[in-house]
Short mmCIF file of C-alpha atoms and ligand atoms in Angstrom, two decimals:
data_model
loop_
_atom_site.label_atom_id
_atom_site.label_comp_id
_atom_site.label_asym_id
_atom_site.label_seq_id
_atom_site.Cartn_x
_atom_site.Cartn_y
_atom_site.Cartn_z
CA UNK V 1200 -158.02 -79.39 35.04
CA UNK V 1201 -158.77 -83.02 34.17
CA UNK V 1202 -161.23 -83.57 31.31
CA UNK V 1203 -163.23 -86.77 31.15
CA UNK V 1204 -164.89 -87.91 27.94
CA UNK V 1205 -168.04 -90.00 28.38
CA UNK V 1206 -169.51 -92.14 25.60
CA UNK V 1207 -173.26 -91.81 26.11
CA UNK V 1208 -175.09 -88.87 27.62
CA UNK V 1209 -177.97 -90.36 29.61
CA UNK V 1210 -178.83 -90.08 33.27
CA UNK V 1211 -175.87 -92.22 34.31
CA UNK V 1212 -173.57 -89.71 32.64
CA UNK V 1213 -175.41 -86.87 34.28
CA UNK V 1214 -174.93 -88.40 37.73
CA UNK V 1215 -171.25 -89.06 36.95
CA UNK V 1216 -170.82 -85.35 36.23
CA UNK V 1217 -172.68 -84.40 39.41
CA UNK V 1218 -170.24 -86.59 41.38
CA UNK V 1219 -167.22 -85.28 39.47
CA UNK V 1220 -167.62 -81.54 39.90
CA UNK V 1221 -166.63 -81.53 43.60
CA UNK V 1222 -163.41 -83.26 42.50
CA UNK V 1223 -162.74 -80.43 40.06
CA UNK V 1224 -163.34 -82.58 36.97
CA UNK V 1225 -164.71 -81.41 33.63
CA UNK V 1226 -166.84 -83.56 31.35
CA UNK V 1227 -167.58 -83.83 27.64
CA UNK V 1228 -170.33 -86.21 26.56
CA UNK V 1229 -170.59 -88.00 23.23
CA UNK V 1230 -174.22 -88.86 22.52
CA UNK V 1231 -175.96 -89.42 19.18
CA UNK V 1232 -179.54 -89.10 20.47
CA UNK V 1233 -181.38 -85.81 20.23
CA UNK V 1234 -182.05 -85.66 23.94
CA UNK V 1235 -179.18 -86.11 26.38
CA UNK V 1236 -179.87 -85.70 30.12
CA UNK V 1237 -176.16 -85.04 30.66
CA UNK V 1238 -176.02 -82.04 28.32
CA UNK V 1239 -177.67 -79.80 30.91
CA UNK V 1240 -174.45 -80.15 32.88
CA UNK V 1241 -171.64 -80.24 30.37
CA UNK V 1242 -170.65 -79.86 26.73
CA UNK V 1243 -171.61 -82.60 24.37
CA UNK V 1244 -170.57 -83.74 20.94
CA UNK V 1245 -173.46 -84.99 18.83
CA UNK V 1246 -172.22 -87.76 16.62
CA UNK V 1247 -172.73 -91.37 15.67
CA UNK V 1248 -170.48 -93.92 17.30
CA UNK V 1249 -169.01 -94.83 13.89
CA UNK V 1250 -168.09 -91.21 13.09
CA UNK V 1251 -164.32 -91.29 13.59
CA UNK V 1252 -163.92 -87.60 12.95
CA UNK V 1253 -166.33 -86.78 15.78
CA UNK V 1254 -164.73 -89.36 18.08
CA UNK V 1255 -161.36 -87.78 17.30
CA UNK V 1256 -162.84 -84.41 18.25
CA UNK V 1257 -163.68 -85.94 21.64
CA UNK V 1258 -160.29 -87.54 22.25
CA UNK V 1259 -158.51 -84.31 21.31
CA UNK V 1260 -160.21 -82.57 24.23
CA UNK V 1261 -160.06 -85.12 27.04
CA UNK V 1262 -157.53 -86.96 29.22
CA UNK V 1263 -159.44 -90.18 29.83
CA UNK V 1264 -162.59 -91.75 28.41
CA UNK V 1265 -165.31 -93.84 30.02
CA UNK V 1266 -168.81 -94.88 28.99
CA UNK V 1267 -172.20 -94.94 30.60
CA UNK V 1268 -174.01 -97.10 28.03
CA UNK V 1269 -173.04 -100.70 27.38
CA UNK V 1270 -174.18 -100.79 23.78
CA UNK V 1271 -171.41 -98.43 22.66
CA UNK V 1272 -169.96 -100.29 19.64
CA UNK V 1273 -166.75 -102.07 20.58
CA UNK V 1274 -165.14 -100.62 17.43
CA UNK V 1275 -165.79 -97.07 18.75
CA UNK V 1276 -164.27 -97.95 22.13
CA UNK V 1277 -161.22 -99.44 20.40
CA UNK V 1278 -160.81 -96.40 18.13
CA UNK V 1279 -160.87 -94.17 21.21
CA UNK V 1280 -158.53 -96.51 23.13
CA UNK V 1281 -155.84 -96.03 20.48
CA UNK V 1282 -155.83 -92.33 21.37
CA UNK V 1283 -156.72 -92.06 25.06
CA UNK V 1284 -157.04 -94.48 27.99
CA UNK V 1285 -160.56 -96.01 28.02
CA UNK V 1286 -161.98 -97.53 31.21
CA UNK V 1287 -163.56 -100.06 31.67
CA UNK V 1288 -161.61 -101.95 28.98
CA UNK V 1289 -163.31 -102.55 25.62
CA UNK V 1290 -163.16 -106.31 26.32
CA UNK V 1291 -165.75 -105.80 29.09
CA UNK V 1292 -168.10 -104.22 26.54
CA UNK V 1293 -167.57 -107.13 24.21
CA UNK V 1294 -168.52 -109.65 26.91
CA UNK V 1295 -171.58 -107.79 28.15
CA UNK V 1296 -173.04 -107.00 24.70
CA UNK V 1297 -173.73 -110.61 23.75
CA UNK V 1298 -175.55 -112.85 26.20
CA UNK V 1299 -173.92 -115.98 24.73
CA UNK V 1300 -170.39 -114.61 25.15
CA UNK V 1301 -171.33 -113.32 28.61
CA UNK V 1302 -172.74 -116.61 29.87
CA UNK V 1303 -169.84 -118.59 28.37
CA UNK V 1304 -167.49 -116.17 30.12
CA UNK V 1305 -169.29 -116.76 33.45
CA UNK V 1306 -168.97 -120.52 32.99
CA UNK V 1307 -165.28 -120.23 32.22
CA UNK V 1308 -164.81 -118.34 35.51
CA UNK V 1309 -166.91 -120.98 37.34
CA UNK V 1310 -169.63 -118.44 38.07
CA UNK V 1311 -172.95 -120.35 38.10
CA UNK V 1312 -175.53 -119.10 35.61
CA UNK V 1313 -178.94 -120.45 34.43
CA UNK V 1314 -178.61 -123.21 31.79
CA UNK V 1315 -178.44 -121.74 28.26
CA UNK V 1316 -178.27 -122.78 24.62
CA UNK V 1317 -177.70 -120.58 21.55
CA UNK V 1318 -180.58 -120.84 19.08
CA UNK V 1319 -180.55 -120.02 15.36
CA UNK V 1320 -183.54 -121.83 13.84
CA UNK V 1321 -186.99 -122.99 14.90
CA UNK V 1322 -185.81 -126.62 14.83
CA UNK V 1323 -182.90 -125.67 16.96
CA UNK V 1324 -185.23 -123.90 19.40
CA UNK V 1325 -187.40 -127.01 19.68
CA UNK V 1326 -184.33 -129.11 20.47
CA UNK V 1327 -183.17 -126.50 22.98
CA UNK V 1328 -186.57 -126.67 24.72
CA UNK V 1329 -186.15 -130.46 25.02
CA UNK V 1330 -182.71 -129.97 26.48
CA UNK V 1331 -183.47 -127.16 28.94
CA UNK V 1332 -187.11 -127.93 29.74
CA UNK V 1333 -189.99 -125.51 30.37
CA UNK V 1334 -190.56 -122.87 31.54
CA UNK V 1335 -187.71 -121.15 29.75
CA UNK V 1336 -186.88 -117.66 28.50
CA UNK V 1337 -186.03 -116.90 24.88
CA UNK V 1338 -183.83 -113.82 24.65
CA UNK V 1339 -182.10 -111.87 21.91
CA UNK V 1340 -178.36 -112.25 22.33
CA UNK V 1341 -177.69 -108.57 21.70
CA UNK V 1342 -179.26 -105.17 22.46
CA UNK V 1343 -181.76 -106.46 25.04
CA UNK V 1344 -182.37 -104.19 28.00
CA UNK V 1345 -185.18 -103.46 30.46
CA UNK V 1346 -186.83 -106.77 29.53
CA UNK V 1347 -186.98 -105.94 25.79
CA UNK V 1348 -186.29 -108.81 23.42
CA UNK V 1349 -187.52 -111.54 25.79
CA UNK V 1350 -190.30 -114.09 25.67
CA UNK V 1351 -191.21 -116.55 28.41
CA UNK V 1352 -192.07 -120.02 27.15
CA UNK V 1353 -194.44 -121.68 29.59
CA UNK V 1354 -195.67 -124.55 27.42
CA UNK V 1355 -194.82 -126.15 24.08
CA UNK V 1356 -197.69 -124.12 22.55
CA UNK V 1357 -195.71 -120.88 23.15
CA UNK V 1358 -192.68 -121.94 21.13
CA UNK V 1359 -193.78 -120.98 17.59
CA UNK V 1360 -195.23 -117.59 18.57
CA UNK V 1361 -192.12 -116.64 20.59
CA UNK V 1362 -189.91 -117.67 17.67
CA UNK V 1363 -191.99 -115.52 15.28
CA UNK V 1364 -191.71 -112.50 17.57
CA UNK V 1365 -187.95 -112.66 18.11
CA UNK V 1366 -186.59 -114.26 14.93
CA UNK V 1367 -184.28 -112.20 12.71
CA UNK V 1368 -181.50 -111.83 15.25
CA UNK V 1369 -179.33 -114.40 17.10
CA UNK V 1370 -181.15 -115.83 20.12
CA UNK V 1371 -180.46 -117.71 23.31
CA UNK V 1372 -182.75 -120.01 25.29
CA UNK V 1373 -182.30 -119.88 29.02
CA UNK V 1374 -183.81 -121.95 31.83
CA UNK V 1375 -186.46 -120.00 33.76
CA UNK V 1376 -185.23 -119.55 37.32
CA UNK V 1377 -187.79 -119.67 40.14
CA UNK V 1378 -185.62 -117.36 42.21
CA UNK V 1379 -186.37 -116.31 45.80
CA UNK V 1380 -185.21 -112.80 45.01
CA UNK V 1381 -183.09 -110.76 42.64
CA UNK V 1382 -179.92 -109.24 44.00
CA UNK V 1383 -177.07 -107.27 42.55
CA UNK V 1384 -173.55 -106.47 43.58
CA UNK V 1385 -171.58 -103.41 42.62
CA UNK V 1386 -167.82 -103.71 42.66
CA UNK V 1387 -165.10 -101.25 41.74
CA UNK V 1388 -161.47 -101.69 40.81
CA UNK V 1389 -158.99 -98.88 40.32
CA UNK V 1390 -156.11 -98.62 37.87
CA UNK V 1391 -153.66 -99.84 40.52
CA UNK V 1392 -155.77 -102.92 41.28
CA UNK V 1393 -157.42 -101.71 44.51
CA UNK V 1394 -160.90 -103.23 44.86
CA UNK V 1395 -164.01 -102.34 46.85
CA UNK V 1396 -167.49 -103.85 47.04
CA UNK V 1397 -170.88 -102.50 47.97
CA UNK V 1398 -173.38 -104.55 49.97
CA UNK V 1399 -175.72 -106.89 48.11
CA UNK V 1400 -178.81 -104.98 47.01
CA UNK V 1401 -182.29 -106.46 46.53
CA UNK V 1402 -184.05 -105.48 43.31
CA UNK V 1403 -187.66 -105.71 42.20
CA UNK V 1404 -188.46 -105.69 38.49
CA UNK V 1405 -191.81 -105.38 36.75
CA UNK V 1406 -192.13 -106.03 33.02
CA UNK V 1407 -188.37 -106.43 32.98
CA UNK V 1408 -187.77 -102.89 34.30
CA UNK V 1409 -186.14 -102.21 37.68
CA UNK V 1410 -188.72 -100.57 39.96
CA UNK V 1411 -187.15 -100.64 43.39
CA UNK V 1412 -183.84 -101.41 45.13
CA UNK V 1413 -183.27 -102.04 48.83
CA UNK V 1414 -179.82 -101.46 50.25
CA UNK V 1415 -178.63 -103.38 52.05
CA UNK V 1416 -180.72 -106.42 51.05
CA UNK V 1417 -182.35 -107.94 54.14
CA UNK V 1418 -180.92 -111.00 55.89
CA UNK V 1419 -177.82 -111.54 53.80
CA UNK V 1420 -175.54 -114.13 55.43
CA UNK V 1421 -171.84 -113.23 55.28
CA UNK V 1422 -171.29 -116.29 53.07
CA UNK V 1423 -173.68 -114.95 50.40
CA UNK V 1424 -171.98 -111.55 50.33
CA UNK V 1425 -168.64 -113.36 50.08
CA UNK V 1426 -169.94 -115.49 47.19
CA UNK V 1427 -171.01 -112.37 45.27
CA UNK V 1428 -167.64 -110.73 45.93
CA UNK V 1429 -165.85 -113.84 44.66
CA UNK V 1430 -167.80 -113.68 41.38
CA UNK V 1431 -167.04 -109.98 41.04
CA UNK V 1432 -163.36 -110.48 41.85
CA UNK V 1433 -163.03 -113.19 39.20
CA UNK V 1434 -164.51 -110.87 36.54
CA UNK V 1435 -162.53 -107.79 37.62
CA UNK V 1436 -159.26 -109.68 37.54
CA UNK V 1437 -159.90 -111.64 34.37
CA UNK V 1438 -160.67 -108.44 32.42
CA UNK V 1439 -158.06 -106.26 34.17
CA UNK V 1440 -161.14 -104.17 34.81
CA UNK V 1441 -161.10 -100.52 35.89
CA UNK V 1442 -164.24 -98.73 37.12
CA UNK V 1443 -167.57 -99.84 38.55
CA UNK V 1444 -168.97 -103.23 37.55
CA UNK V 1445 -172.51 -104.43 38.31
CA UNK V 1446 -173.59 -108.07 38.38
CA UNK V 1447 -177.28 -108.96 38.45
CA UNK V 1448 -177.94 -112.17 40.36
CA UNK V 1449 -180.74 -114.59 41.15
CA UNK V 1450 -180.82 -116.01 44.68
CA UNK V 1451 -182.01 -119.61 44.59
CA UNK V 1452 -181.83 -121.95 47.57
CA UNK V 1453 -179.10 -119.95 49.27
CA UNK V 1454 -176.84 -119.66 46.22
CA UNK V 1455 -176.34 -117.05 43.55
CA UNK V 1456 -176.71 -117.47 39.79
CA UNK V 1457 -175.36 -114.67 37.60
CA UNK V 1458 -177.95 -113.25 35.19
CA UNK V 1459 -175.90 -110.54 33.53
CA UNK V 1460 -173.17 -107.99 34.09
CA UNK V 1461 -173.03 -104.30 33.24
CA UNK V 1462 -169.62 -102.69 32.71
CA UNK V 1463 -170.68 -99.34 34.12
CA UNK V 1464 -172.42 -97.59 36.96
CA UNK V 1465 -175.82 -99.17 37.45
CA UNK V 1466 -179.40 -98.28 38.31
CA UNK V 1467 -179.30 -100.63 41.32
CA UNK V 1468 -176.51 -98.46 42.76
CA UNK V 1469 -178.31 -95.10 42.70
CA UNK V 1470 -179.12 -95.42 46.40
CA UNK V 1471 -175.38 -95.06 47.08
CA UNK V 1472 -175.56 -91.29 46.38
CA UNK V 1473 -177.14 -90.78 49.81
CA UNK V 1474 -176.93 -94.27 51.28
CA UNK V 1475 -173.19 -95.04 51.10
CA UNK V 1476 -170.11 -93.22 52.30
CA UNK V 1477 -168.93 -92.91 48.69
CA UNK V 1478 -171.37 -93.15 45.79
CA UNK V 1479 -170.88 -95.54 42.89
CA UNK V 1480 -170.43 -92.49 40.64
CA UNK V 1481 -167.62 -90.97 42.70
CA UNK V 1482 -165.90 -94.34 43.08
CA UNK V 1483 -166.08 -94.93 39.33
CA UNK V 1484 -164.33 -91.61 38.76
CA UNK V 1485 -161.75 -92.28 41.48
CA UNK V 1486 -161.05 -95.70 39.91
CA UNK V 1487 -160.49 -94.42 36.36
CA UNK V 1488 -158.31 -91.55 37.61
CA UNK V 1489 -156.17 -93.83 39.81
CA UNK V 1490 -157.25 -92.04 42.98
CA UNK V 1491 -157.76 -93.99 46.23
CA UNK V 1492 -161.21 -95.57 46.34
CA UNK V 1493 -163.67 -94.25 48.92
CA UNK V 1494 -165.33 -96.36 51.62
CA UNK V 1495 -168.41 -98.23 50.40
CA UNK V 1496 -170.08 -98.73 53.81
CA UNK V 1497 -173.80 -98.03 53.94
CA UNK V 1498 -175.20 -95.12 55.92
CA UNK V 1499 -178.27 -96.67 57.50
CA UNK V 1500 -180.87 -98.21 55.18
CA UNK V 1501 -182.10 -97.01 51.80
CA UNK V 1502 -184.86 -97.82 49.35
CA UNK V 1503 -184.70 -96.45 45.81
CA UNK V 1504 -187.81 -96.10 43.64
CA UNK V 1505 -187.45 -95.56 39.91
CA UNK V 1506 -189.80 -92.96 38.44
CA UNK V 1507 -191.05 -94.59 35.26
CA UNK V 1508 -193.28 -92.97 32.66
CA UNK V 1509 -194.81 -90.33 34.92
CA UNK V 1510 -193.50 -87.85 37.46
CA UNK V 1511 -194.92 -87.44 40.96
CA UNK V 1512 -195.54 -84.14 42.71
CA UNK V 1513 -192.08 -83.00 43.82
CA UNK V 1514 -193.34 -81.23 46.94
CA UNK V 1515 -195.21 -84.33 48.11
CA UNK V 1516 -192.13 -86.51 47.55
CA UNK V 1517 -189.90 -84.13 49.46
CA UNK V 1518 -192.36 -83.89 52.33
CA UNK V 1519 -191.55 -87.51 53.21
CA UNK V 1520 -188.68 -87.45 55.74
CA UNK V 1521 -185.42 -88.86 54.40
CA UNK V 1522 -186.52 -88.53 50.74
CA UNK V 1523 -184.12 -87.44 48.01
CA UNK V 1524 -185.49 -86.65 44.55
CA UNK V 1525 -183.42 -87.01 41.37
CA UNK V 1526 -184.95 -85.88 38.07
CA UNK V 1527 -183.11 -86.50 34.82
CA UNK V 1528 -184.60 -83.67 32.74
CA UNK V 1529 -186.13 -86.05 30.19
CA UNK V 1530 -189.37 -85.71 28.25
CA UNK V 1531 -192.13 -87.91 29.62
CA UNK V 1532 -192.76 -91.14 27.69
CA UNK V 1533 -194.35 -94.43 28.83
CA UNK V 1534 -191.89 -96.94 30.32
CA UNK V 1535 -189.12 -94.32 30.34
CA UNK V 1536 -186.88 -93.87 33.40
CA UNK V 1537 -187.44 -90.19 34.23
CA UNK V 1538 -185.86 -90.03 37.66
CA UNK V 1539 -185.58 -91.79 40.98
CA UNK V 1540 -186.30 -91.23 44.63
CA UNK V 1541 -184.13 -92.57 47.44
CA UNK V 1542 -185.61 -92.79 50.90
CA UNK V 1543 -183.05 -93.19 53.67
CA UNK V 1544 -183.26 -93.76 57.42
CA UNK V 1545 -180.89 -94.73 60.20
CA UNK V 1546 -182.89 -97.84 61.18
CA UNK V 1547 -185.07 -100.27 59.24
CA UNK V 1548 -188.29 -99.58 61.20
CA UNK V 1549 -188.14 -95.87 60.38
CA UNK V 1550 -187.29 -96.68 56.78
CA UNK V 1551 -190.29 -99.01 56.46
CA UNK V 1552 -192.60 -96.24 57.70
CA UNK V 1553 -191.12 -93.74 55.28
CA UNK V 1554 -191.30 -96.20 52.39
CA UNK V 1555 -195.00 -96.87 53.08
CA UNK V 1556 -195.58 -93.11 53.00
CA UNK V 1557 -193.62 -92.79 49.76
CA UNK V 1558 -195.65 -95.56 48.12
CA UNK V 1559 -198.80 -93.53 48.83
CA UNK V 1560 -197.22 -90.40 47.31
CA UNK V 1561 -195.98 -92.17 44.20
CA UNK V 1562 -199.31 -93.91 43.64
CA UNK V 1563 -200.06 -96.19 40.72
CA UNK V 1564 -197.21 -96.93 38.36
CA UNK V 1565 -194.29 -95.89 40.49
CA UNK V 1566 -195.21 -97.47 43.81
P1 LIG D 1468 -182.49 -109.32 31.79
O1 LIG D 1468 -182.71 -108.38 30.66
O2 LIG D 1468 -181.82 -110.59 31.41
O3 LIG D 1468 -181.83 -108.66 32.98
O4 LIG D 1468 -183.95 -109.72 32.33
C1 LIG D 1468 -184.84 -108.78 32.89
C2 LIG D 1468 -185.62 -109.42 34.02
O5 LIG D 1468 -186.35 -110.56 33.53
C3 LIG D 1468 -184.75 -110.00 35.13
O6 LIG D 1468 -184.37 -109.00 36.04
C4 LIG D 1468 -185.68 -111.04 35.73
O7 LIG D 1468 -186.66 -110.42 36.55
C5 LIG D 1468 -186.36 -111.61 34.51
N1 LIG D 1468 -185.58 -112.77 34.00
C6 LIG D 1468 -184.58 -112.73 33.09
N2 LIG D 1468 -184.06 -113.95 32.88
C7 LIG D 1468 -184.73 -114.80 33.67
C8 LIG D 1468 -184.64 -116.20 33.91
N3 LIG D 1468 -183.76 -116.98 33.27
N4 LIG D 1468 -185.48 -116.72 34.84
C9 LIG D 1468 -186.39 -115.96 35.49
N5 LIG D 1468 -186.53 -114.64 35.29
C10 LIG D 1468 -185.71 -114.04 34.39
#
């Protein structure tokens, strides 16, 4: 029996376990927070990521370690990597945890990204605004997620207030991109170097939180898909990456700018559970276990809705044809991802009808 240790115990971990049980895998989660959606499915060790004794307890019981949370301290990943194989490599965590390192890394690989400047004083910010122009986005370099730690600067009058709100931690000023749409690509690379790519997905965010994903994204020319795959290939190879990688992209004038990468399974890939021949979760596990990757082809068309802050009536959701409900077993809290719904259909017209019906069921907030 193969035992997989997972750093983090959130819904991504839970869905990894759900994909792993048919393959006969066992899981142990390592999660400091009180509530861990994954613990309903498997054992967990409660410990802080700097608690070496607890991390040792994990490595003693597992064959391979992965993570489902990109803010796992790099030092914890390295400690674990001295004892058991850890995939994706700790270097991928290091890149994705700091927006400055990440964007510099993209540039080095010739992956286009919005213009950016590191900022560490108000004077510096004012100079950066001159350089980049307005509108621009001021972001914390570390620990930002779901739109937290971001301020949009629309005019010079916004600069001081944004600085006051975010100062105290290293920052980055980024050009505001008037994108046509947001897309993401999920790629996977196995231990023996085999690679596979999912179709480009279209994502809608509100208040920085992903609300909806459409897979495949509509009207994607082959050249755009190829461009996204080239970016992903460059990252996978540069980092000797193993597992699923997500890259969030802005589409502007027919080209793709990389916004950020996530070295893990990703919310914009949840549709793949029902909408692809092999889900992102199963392919992540296959990759880290050096098993052949599964086909990534889509099965018809899918739209995924995140359930944020409130839960809909389950019976009403499931009465919509082609609907699949995933609840994470979390306590309700505003702005919290509590679950998702994927609606699938064989053709786009049927999907559009089902999606309109689902919007009515989900009502305000989750529509
Ligand atoms: P992030 O945390 O960087 O993924 O940002 C969250 C969301 O904010 C993105 O998905 C975009 O919708 C928006 N956003 C972030 N950066 C920019 C930018 N440079 N230009 C325009 N919108 C942005």
